[in-house]
Coordinates of N, CA and C in Angstrom, one line a residue:
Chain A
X1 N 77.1 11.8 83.4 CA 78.3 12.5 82.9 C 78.0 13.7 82.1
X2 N 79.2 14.4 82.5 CA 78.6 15.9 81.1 C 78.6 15.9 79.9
X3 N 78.1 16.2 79.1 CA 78.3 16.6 78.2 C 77.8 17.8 77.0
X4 N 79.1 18.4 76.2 CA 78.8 19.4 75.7 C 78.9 19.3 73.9
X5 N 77.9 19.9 73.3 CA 77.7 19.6 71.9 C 77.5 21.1 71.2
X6 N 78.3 21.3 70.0 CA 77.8 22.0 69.3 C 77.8 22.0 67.9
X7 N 77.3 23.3 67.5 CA 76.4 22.9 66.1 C 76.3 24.5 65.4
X8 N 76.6 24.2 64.2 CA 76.5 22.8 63.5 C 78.3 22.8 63.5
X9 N 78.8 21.4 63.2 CA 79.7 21.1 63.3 C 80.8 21.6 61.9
X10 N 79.7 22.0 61.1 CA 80.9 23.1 60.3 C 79.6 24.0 59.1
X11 N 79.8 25.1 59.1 CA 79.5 26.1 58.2 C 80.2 26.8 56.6
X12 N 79.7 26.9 55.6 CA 80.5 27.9 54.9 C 79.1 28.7 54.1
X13 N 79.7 30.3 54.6 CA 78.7 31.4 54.6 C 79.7 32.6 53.9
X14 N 78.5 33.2 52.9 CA 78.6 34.2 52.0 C 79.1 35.1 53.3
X15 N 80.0 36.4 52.8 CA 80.8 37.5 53.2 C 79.1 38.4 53.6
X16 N 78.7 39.0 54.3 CA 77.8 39.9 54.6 C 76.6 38.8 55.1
X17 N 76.9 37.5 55.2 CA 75.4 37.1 55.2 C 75.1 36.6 57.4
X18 N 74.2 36.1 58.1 CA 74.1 36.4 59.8 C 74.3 35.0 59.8
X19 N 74.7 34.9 61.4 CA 75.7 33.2 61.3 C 75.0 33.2 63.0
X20 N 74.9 32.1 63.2 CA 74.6 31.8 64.4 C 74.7 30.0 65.0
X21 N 75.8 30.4 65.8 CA 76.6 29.1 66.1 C 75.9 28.7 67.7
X22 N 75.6 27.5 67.7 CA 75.5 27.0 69.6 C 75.9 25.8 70.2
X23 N 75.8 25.9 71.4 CA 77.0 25.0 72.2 C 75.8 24.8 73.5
X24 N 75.4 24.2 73.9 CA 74.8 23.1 74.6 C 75.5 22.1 75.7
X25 N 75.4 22.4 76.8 CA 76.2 21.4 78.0 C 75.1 20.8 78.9
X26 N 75.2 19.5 78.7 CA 74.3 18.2 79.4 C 74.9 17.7 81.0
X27 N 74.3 17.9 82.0 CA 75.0 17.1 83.2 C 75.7 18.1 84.3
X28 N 75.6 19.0 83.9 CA 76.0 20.4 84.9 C 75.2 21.2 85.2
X29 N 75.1 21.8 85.8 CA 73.8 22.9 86.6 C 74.8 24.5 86.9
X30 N 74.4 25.6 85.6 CA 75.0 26.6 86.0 C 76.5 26.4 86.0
X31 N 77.0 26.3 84.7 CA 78.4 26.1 84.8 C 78.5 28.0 84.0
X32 N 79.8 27.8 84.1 CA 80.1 29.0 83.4 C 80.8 28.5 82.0
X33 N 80.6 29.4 80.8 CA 80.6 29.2 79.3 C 81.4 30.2 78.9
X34 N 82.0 29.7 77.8 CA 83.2 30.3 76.8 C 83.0 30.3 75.8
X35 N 83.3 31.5 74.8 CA 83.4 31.2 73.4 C 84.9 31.6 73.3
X36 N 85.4 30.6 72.5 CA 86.4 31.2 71.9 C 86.8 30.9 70.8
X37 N 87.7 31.7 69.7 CA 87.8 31.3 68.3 C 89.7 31.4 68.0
X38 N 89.1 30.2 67.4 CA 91.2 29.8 66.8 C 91.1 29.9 65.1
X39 N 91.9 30.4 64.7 CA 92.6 31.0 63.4 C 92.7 29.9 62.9
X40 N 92.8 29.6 61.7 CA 93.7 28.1 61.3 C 95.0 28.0 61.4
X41 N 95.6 27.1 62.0 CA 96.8 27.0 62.5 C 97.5 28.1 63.6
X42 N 96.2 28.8 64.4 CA 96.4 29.4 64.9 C 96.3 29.5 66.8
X43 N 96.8 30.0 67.5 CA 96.4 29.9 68.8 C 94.5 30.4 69.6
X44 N 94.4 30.1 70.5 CA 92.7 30.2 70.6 C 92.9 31.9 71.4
X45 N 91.7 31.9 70.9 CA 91.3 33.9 71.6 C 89.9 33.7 72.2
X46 N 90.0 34.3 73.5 CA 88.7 34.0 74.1 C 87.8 35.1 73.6
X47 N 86.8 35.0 73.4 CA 85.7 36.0 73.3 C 84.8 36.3 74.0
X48 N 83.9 35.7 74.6 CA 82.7 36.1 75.5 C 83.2 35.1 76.4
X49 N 82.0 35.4 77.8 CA 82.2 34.3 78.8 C 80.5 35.1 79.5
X50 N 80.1 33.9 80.1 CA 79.1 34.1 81.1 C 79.1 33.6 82.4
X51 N 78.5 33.7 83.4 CA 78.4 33.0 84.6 C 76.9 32.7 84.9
X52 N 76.3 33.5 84.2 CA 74.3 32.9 85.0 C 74.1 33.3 83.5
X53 N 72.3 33.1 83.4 CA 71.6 33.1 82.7 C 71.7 34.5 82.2
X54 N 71.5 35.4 80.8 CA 71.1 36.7 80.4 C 72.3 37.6 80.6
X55 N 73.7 37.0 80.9 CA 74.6 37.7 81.1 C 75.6 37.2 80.5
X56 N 76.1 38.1 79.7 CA 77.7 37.8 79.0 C 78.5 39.1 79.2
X57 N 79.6 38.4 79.1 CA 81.0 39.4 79.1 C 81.6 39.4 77.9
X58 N 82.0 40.5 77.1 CA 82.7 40.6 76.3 C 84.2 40.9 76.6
X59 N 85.0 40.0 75.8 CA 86.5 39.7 76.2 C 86.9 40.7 74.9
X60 N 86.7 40.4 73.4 CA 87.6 41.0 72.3 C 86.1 41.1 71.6
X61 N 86.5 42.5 70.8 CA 85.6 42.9 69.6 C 86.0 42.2 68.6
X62 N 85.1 41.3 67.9 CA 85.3 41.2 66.6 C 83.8 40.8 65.8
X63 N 83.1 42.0 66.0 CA 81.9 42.2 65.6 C 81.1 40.7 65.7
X64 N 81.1 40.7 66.8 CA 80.3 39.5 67.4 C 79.7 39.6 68.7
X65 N 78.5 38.9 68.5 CA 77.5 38.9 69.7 C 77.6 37.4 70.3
X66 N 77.2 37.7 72.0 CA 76.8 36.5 72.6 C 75.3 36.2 73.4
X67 N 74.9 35.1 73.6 CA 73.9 34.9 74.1 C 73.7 33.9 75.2
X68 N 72.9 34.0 76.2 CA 72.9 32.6 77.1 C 71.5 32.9 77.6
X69 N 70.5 32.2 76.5 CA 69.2 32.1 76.9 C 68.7 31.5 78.3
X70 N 69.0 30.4 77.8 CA 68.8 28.9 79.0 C 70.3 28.8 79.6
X71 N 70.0 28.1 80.7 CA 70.8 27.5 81.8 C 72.4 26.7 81.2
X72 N 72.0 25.9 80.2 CA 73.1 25.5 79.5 C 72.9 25.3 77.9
X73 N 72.9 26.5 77.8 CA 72.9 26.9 75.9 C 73.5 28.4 76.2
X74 N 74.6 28.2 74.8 CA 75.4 29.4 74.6 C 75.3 29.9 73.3
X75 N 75.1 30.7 72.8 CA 74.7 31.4 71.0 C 75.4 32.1 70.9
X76 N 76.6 32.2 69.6 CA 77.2 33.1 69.2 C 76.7 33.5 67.9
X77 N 76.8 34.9 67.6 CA 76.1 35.7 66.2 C 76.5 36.7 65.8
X78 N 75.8 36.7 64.5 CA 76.2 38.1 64.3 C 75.8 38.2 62.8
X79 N 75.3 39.4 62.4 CA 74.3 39.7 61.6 C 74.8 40.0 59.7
X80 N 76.5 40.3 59.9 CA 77.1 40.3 59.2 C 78.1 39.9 59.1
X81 N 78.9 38.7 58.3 CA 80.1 38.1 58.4 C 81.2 38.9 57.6
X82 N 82.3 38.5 58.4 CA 83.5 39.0 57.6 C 84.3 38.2 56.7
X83 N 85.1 38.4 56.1 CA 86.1 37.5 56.2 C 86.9 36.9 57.1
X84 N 87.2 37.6 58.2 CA 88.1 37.7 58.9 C 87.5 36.7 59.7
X85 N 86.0 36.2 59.9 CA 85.4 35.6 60.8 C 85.6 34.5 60.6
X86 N 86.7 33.9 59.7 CA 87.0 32.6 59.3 C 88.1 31.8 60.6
X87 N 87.4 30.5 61.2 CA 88.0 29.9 61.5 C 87.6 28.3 62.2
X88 N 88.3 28.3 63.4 CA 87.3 27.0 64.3 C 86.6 27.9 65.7
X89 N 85.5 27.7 66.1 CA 85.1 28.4 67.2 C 84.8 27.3 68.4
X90 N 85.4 27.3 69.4 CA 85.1 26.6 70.6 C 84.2 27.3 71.9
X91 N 83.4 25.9 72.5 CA 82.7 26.6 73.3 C 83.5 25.9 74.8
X92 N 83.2 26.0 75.7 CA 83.8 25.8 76.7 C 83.0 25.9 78.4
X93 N 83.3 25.1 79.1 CA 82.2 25.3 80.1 C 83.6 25.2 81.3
X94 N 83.3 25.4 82.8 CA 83.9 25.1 83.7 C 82.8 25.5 84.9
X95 N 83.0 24.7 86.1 CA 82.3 25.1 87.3 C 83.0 25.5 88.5
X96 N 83.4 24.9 89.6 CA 84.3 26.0 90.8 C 85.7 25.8 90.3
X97 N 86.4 25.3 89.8 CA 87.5 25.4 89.5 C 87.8 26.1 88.2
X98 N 89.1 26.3 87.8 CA 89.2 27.2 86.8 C 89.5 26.5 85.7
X99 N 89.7 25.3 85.7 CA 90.0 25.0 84.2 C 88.8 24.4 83.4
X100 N 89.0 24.6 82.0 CA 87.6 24.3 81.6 C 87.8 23.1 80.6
X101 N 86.4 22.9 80.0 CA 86.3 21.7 78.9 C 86.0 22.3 78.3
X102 N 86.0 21.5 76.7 CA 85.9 22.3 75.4 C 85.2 21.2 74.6
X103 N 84.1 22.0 73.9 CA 83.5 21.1 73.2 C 84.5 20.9 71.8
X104 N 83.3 20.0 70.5 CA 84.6 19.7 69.6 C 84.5 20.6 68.3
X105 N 83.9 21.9 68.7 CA 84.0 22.8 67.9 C 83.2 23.3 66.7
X106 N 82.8 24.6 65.9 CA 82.5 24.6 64.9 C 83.3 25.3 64.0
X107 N 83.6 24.9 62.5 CA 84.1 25.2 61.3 C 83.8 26.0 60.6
X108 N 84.1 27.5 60.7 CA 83.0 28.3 59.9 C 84.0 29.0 58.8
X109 N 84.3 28.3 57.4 CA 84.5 29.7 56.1 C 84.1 30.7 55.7
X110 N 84.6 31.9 55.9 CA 83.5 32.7 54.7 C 84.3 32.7 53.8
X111 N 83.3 32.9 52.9 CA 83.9 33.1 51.1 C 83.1 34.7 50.3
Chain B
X1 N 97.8 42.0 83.2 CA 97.5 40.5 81.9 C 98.6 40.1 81.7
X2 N 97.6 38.3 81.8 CA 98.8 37.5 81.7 C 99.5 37.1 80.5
X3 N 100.0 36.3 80.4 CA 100.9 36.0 78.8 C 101.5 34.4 78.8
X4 N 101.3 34.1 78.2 CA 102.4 32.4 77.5 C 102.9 32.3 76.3
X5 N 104.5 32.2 76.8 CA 104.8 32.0 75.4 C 105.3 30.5 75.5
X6 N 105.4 29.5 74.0 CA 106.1 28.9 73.9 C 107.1 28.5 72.6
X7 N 108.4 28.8 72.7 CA 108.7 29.5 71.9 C 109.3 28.3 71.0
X8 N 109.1 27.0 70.6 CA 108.7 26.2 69.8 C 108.0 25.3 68.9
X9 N 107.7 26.2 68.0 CA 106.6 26.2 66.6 C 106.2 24.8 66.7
X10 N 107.5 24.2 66.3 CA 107.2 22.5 66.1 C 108.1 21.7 66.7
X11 N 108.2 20.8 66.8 CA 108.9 19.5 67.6 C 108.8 18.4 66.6
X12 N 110.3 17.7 66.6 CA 109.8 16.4 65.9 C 110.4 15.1 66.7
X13 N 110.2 14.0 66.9 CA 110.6 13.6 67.8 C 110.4 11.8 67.3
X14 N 111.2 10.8 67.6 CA 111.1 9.6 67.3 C 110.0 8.7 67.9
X15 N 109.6 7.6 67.9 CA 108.8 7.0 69.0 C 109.5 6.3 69.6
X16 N 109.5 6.7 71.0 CA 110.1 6.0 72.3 C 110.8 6.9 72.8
X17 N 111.3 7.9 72.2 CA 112.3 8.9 73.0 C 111.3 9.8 74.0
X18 N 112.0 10.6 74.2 CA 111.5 11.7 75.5 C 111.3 12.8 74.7
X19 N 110.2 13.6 75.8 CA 109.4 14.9 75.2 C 109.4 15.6 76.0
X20 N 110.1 17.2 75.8 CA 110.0 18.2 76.5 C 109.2 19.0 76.0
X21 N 108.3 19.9 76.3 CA 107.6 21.3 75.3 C 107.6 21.9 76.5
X22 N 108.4 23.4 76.0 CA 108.7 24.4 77.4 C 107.2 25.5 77.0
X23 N 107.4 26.0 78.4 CA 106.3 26.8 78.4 C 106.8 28.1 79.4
X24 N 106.7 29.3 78.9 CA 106.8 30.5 79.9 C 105.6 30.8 79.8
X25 N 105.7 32.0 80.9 CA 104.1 32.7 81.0 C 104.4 34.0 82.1
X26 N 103.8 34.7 81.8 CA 103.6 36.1 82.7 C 102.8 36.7 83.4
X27 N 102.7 36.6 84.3 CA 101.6 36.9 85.4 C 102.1 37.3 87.0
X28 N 101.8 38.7 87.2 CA 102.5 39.4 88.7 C 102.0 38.5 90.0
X29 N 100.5 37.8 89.7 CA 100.2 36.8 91.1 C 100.4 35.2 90.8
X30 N 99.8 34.5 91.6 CA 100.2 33.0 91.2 C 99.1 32.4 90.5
X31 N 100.0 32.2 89.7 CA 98.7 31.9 88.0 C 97.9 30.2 88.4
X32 N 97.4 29.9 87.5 CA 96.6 28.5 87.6 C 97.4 28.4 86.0
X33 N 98.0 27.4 86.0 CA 98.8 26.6 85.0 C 98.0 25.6 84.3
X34 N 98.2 25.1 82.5 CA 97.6 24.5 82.3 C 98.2 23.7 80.6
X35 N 97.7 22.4 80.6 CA 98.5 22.2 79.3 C 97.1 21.0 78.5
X36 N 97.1 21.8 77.5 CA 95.9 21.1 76.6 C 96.3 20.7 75.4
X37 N 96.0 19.2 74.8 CA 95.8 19.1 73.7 C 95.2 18.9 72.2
X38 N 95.4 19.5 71.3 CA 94.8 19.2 70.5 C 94.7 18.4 68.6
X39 N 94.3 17.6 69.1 CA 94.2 16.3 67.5 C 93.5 17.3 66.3
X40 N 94.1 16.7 65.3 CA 93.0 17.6 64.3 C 91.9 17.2 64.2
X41 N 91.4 18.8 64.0 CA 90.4 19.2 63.6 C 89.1 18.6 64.8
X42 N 89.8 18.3 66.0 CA 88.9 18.7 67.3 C 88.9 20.1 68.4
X43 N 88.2 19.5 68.9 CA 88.4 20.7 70.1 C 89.6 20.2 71.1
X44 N 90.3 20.9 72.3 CA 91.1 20.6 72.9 C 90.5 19.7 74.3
X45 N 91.9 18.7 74.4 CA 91.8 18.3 75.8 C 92.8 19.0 77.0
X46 N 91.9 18.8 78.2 CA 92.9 19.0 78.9 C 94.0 17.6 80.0
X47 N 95.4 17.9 79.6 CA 96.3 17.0 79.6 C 96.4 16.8 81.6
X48 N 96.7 18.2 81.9 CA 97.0 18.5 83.5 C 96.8 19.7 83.9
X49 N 96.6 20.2 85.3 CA 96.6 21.6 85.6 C 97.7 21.4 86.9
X50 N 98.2 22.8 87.3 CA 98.7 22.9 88.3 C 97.8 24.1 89.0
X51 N 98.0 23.9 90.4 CA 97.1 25.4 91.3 C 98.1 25.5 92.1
X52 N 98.5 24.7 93.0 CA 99.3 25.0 94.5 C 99.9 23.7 94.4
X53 N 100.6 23.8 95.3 CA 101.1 22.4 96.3 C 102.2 21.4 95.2
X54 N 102.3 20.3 95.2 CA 103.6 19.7 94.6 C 103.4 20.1 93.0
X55 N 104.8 21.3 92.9 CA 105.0 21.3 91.9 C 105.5 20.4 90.4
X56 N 105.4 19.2 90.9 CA 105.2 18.3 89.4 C 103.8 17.8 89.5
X57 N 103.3 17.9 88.5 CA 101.8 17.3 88.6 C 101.8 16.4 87.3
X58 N 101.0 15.3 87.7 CA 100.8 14.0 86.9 C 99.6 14.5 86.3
X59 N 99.4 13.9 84.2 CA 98.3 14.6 84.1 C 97.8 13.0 83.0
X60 N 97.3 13.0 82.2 CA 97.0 11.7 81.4 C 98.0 11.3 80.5
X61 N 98.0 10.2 80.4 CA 98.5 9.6 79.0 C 100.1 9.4 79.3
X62 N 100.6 9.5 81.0 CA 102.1 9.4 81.3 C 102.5 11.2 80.5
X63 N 101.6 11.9 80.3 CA 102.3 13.4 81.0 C 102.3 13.7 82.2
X64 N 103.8 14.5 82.5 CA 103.6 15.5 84.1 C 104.5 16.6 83.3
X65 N 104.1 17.6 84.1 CA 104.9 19.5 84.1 C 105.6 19.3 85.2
X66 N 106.2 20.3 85.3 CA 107.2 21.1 86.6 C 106.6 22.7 86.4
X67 N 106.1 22.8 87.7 CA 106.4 24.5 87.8 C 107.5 24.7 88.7
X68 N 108.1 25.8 88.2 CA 109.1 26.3 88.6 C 109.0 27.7 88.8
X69 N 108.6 28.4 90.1 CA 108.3 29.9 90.0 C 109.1 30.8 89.9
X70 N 110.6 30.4 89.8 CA 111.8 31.4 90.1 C 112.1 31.6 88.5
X71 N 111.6 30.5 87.3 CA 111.9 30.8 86.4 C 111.2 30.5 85.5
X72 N 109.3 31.2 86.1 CA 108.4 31.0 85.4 C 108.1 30.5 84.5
X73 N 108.0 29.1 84.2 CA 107.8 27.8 83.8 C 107.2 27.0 84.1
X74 N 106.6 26.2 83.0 CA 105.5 24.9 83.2 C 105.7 24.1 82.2
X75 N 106.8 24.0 82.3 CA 107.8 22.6 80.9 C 106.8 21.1 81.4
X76 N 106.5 20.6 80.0 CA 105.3 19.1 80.0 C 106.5 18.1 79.4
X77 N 106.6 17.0 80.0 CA 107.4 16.0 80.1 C 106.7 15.2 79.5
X78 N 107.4 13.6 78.2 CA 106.9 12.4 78.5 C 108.1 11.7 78.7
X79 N 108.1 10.7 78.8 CA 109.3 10.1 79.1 C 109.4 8.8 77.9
X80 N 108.6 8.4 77.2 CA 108.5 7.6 76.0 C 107.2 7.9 74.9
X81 N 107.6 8.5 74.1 CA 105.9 9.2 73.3 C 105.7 7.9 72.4
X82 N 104.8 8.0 71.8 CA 103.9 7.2 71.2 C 103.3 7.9 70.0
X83 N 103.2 7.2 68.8 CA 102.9 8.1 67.2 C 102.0 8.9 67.7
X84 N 100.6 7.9 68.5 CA 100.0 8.9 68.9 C 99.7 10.1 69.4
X85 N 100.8 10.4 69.7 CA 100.9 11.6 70.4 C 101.3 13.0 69.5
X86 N 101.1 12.1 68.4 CA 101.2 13.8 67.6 C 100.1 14.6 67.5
X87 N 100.1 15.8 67.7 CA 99.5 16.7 68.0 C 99.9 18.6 68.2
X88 N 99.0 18.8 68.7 CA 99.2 20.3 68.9 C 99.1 20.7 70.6
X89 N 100.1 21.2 70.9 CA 100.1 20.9 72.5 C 100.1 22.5 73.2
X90 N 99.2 22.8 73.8 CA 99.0 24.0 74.0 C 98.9 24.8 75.4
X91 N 99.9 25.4 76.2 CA 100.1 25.8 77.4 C 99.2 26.8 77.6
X92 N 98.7 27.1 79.2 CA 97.8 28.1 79.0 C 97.9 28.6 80.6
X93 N 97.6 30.2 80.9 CA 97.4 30.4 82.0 C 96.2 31.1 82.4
X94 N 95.5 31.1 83.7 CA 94.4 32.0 83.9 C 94.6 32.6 85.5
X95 N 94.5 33.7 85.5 CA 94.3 34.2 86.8 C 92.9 34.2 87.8
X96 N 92.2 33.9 87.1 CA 90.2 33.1 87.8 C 89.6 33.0 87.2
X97 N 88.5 32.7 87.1 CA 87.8 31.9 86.0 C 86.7 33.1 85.0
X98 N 86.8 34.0 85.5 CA 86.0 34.9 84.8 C 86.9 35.2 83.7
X99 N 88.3 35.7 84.0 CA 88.9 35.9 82.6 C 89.2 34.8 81.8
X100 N 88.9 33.6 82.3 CA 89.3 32.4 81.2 C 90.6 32.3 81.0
X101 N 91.1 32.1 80.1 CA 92.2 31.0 79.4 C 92.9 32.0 78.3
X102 N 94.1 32.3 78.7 CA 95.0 32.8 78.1 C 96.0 31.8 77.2
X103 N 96.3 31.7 76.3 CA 96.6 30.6 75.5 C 98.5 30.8 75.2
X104 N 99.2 29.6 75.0 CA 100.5 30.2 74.0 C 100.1 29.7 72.6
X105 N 101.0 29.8 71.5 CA 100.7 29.9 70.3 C 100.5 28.2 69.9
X106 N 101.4 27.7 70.6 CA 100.4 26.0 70.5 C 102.3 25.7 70.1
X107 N 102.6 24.3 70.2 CA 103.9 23.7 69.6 C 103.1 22.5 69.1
X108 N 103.5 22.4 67.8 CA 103.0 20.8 67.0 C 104.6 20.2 66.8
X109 N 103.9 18.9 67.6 CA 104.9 17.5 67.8 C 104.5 16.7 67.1
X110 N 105.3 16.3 66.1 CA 104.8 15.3 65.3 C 106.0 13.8 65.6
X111 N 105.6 13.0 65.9 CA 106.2 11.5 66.2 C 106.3 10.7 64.9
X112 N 107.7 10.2 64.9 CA 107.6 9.3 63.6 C 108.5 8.0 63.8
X113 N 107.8 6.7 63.1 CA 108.2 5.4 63.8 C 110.2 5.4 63.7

């Protein structure tokens, strides 16, 4: 069975300081990967997406980077946090069909 | 680009009654429909999808939707909820899988005995 994990399961990071979140999917071969990030009490906004290894798409600027080293590992980053970068961030995988799973998230404050 | 709205914030609802959460959405081709939920402070599940073919679809937990294309809709049905089912219920559409998942603003249903 699949499964997808990420980490760390929650963060709180200084305003200016680099943040690097990942998401890991067990049990699938070449799935395609999502970031996306929800506001508190807010609706979800996709951000990146990949389909193969070393390639990402950027969906929304919010001074954020993506990564897809390996096969099934996804990295989100970024060298300087905002405030604004405050929320829950979800990773997400799907294969020939369109709907996807979603792992159970990470928690990131800035202060 | 597509769009979902659903234009109720919250729901409150007894245990044992019935549960509507409406859902519009906008999209000029035929969208892939979808309805997910979410518990706090998890990530979401997904409840049911629709693609083609019989437009009511059965999804977990004694949910089904209706699509209805004439008046762009994907309204999620229960027919007896359970406390459990409080939550954050979240409609969503995508036109193929590269653009992912277009979200609506989410409706929280809260059940009380």
């Amino acid at each position: 069975a699949q499964t997808i994990h990420q980490w760390p399961v929650a963060e709180i990071k200084a305003v200016g300081s680099p943040l690097s979140l990942g998401c890991t999917i067990k049990g699938k071969s070449s799935p395609n990967l999502y970031w996306y990030w929800q506001a508190t009490g807010g609706t979800l906004q996709q951000l990146f997406y990949s389909i193969t290894v070393g390639q990402v798409e950027s969906v929304v600027q919010l001074n954020l980077s993506a990564s897809r080293p390996k096969d099934d590992q996804f990295i989100l980053s970024t060298e300087k946090l905002l405030l604004s970068h405050s929320g829950f961030y979800l990773c997400a995988w799907s294969l020939e069909g369109v709907e996807q799973y979603f792992g159970p998230g990470t928690r990131l404050t800035v202060l | 680009a597509q769009s979902v709205t659903q234009p109720d914030a919250r729901v409150t609802v007894s245990e044992g009654a019935s549960l509507q959460l409406r859902c519009k959405y906008s999209y000029s081709g035929t969208p892939y429909l979808f309805w997910y939920v979410q518990y706090p402070r998890q990530g979401l599940q997904l409840l049911l999808k629709y693609y083609s073919g019989d437009p009511v679809v059965q999804g977990v937990n004694g949910f089904e939707a209706e699509f209805i294309k004439s008046n762009s809709s994907f309204h999620l049905r229960k027919a007896s909820v359970h406390w459990s089912d409080s939550a954050v219920y979240f409609c969503a559409v995508s036109a193929n899988y590269a653009q992912g998942l277009t979200f609506g603003l989410g409706t929280r249903v809260s059940v009380f005995p």
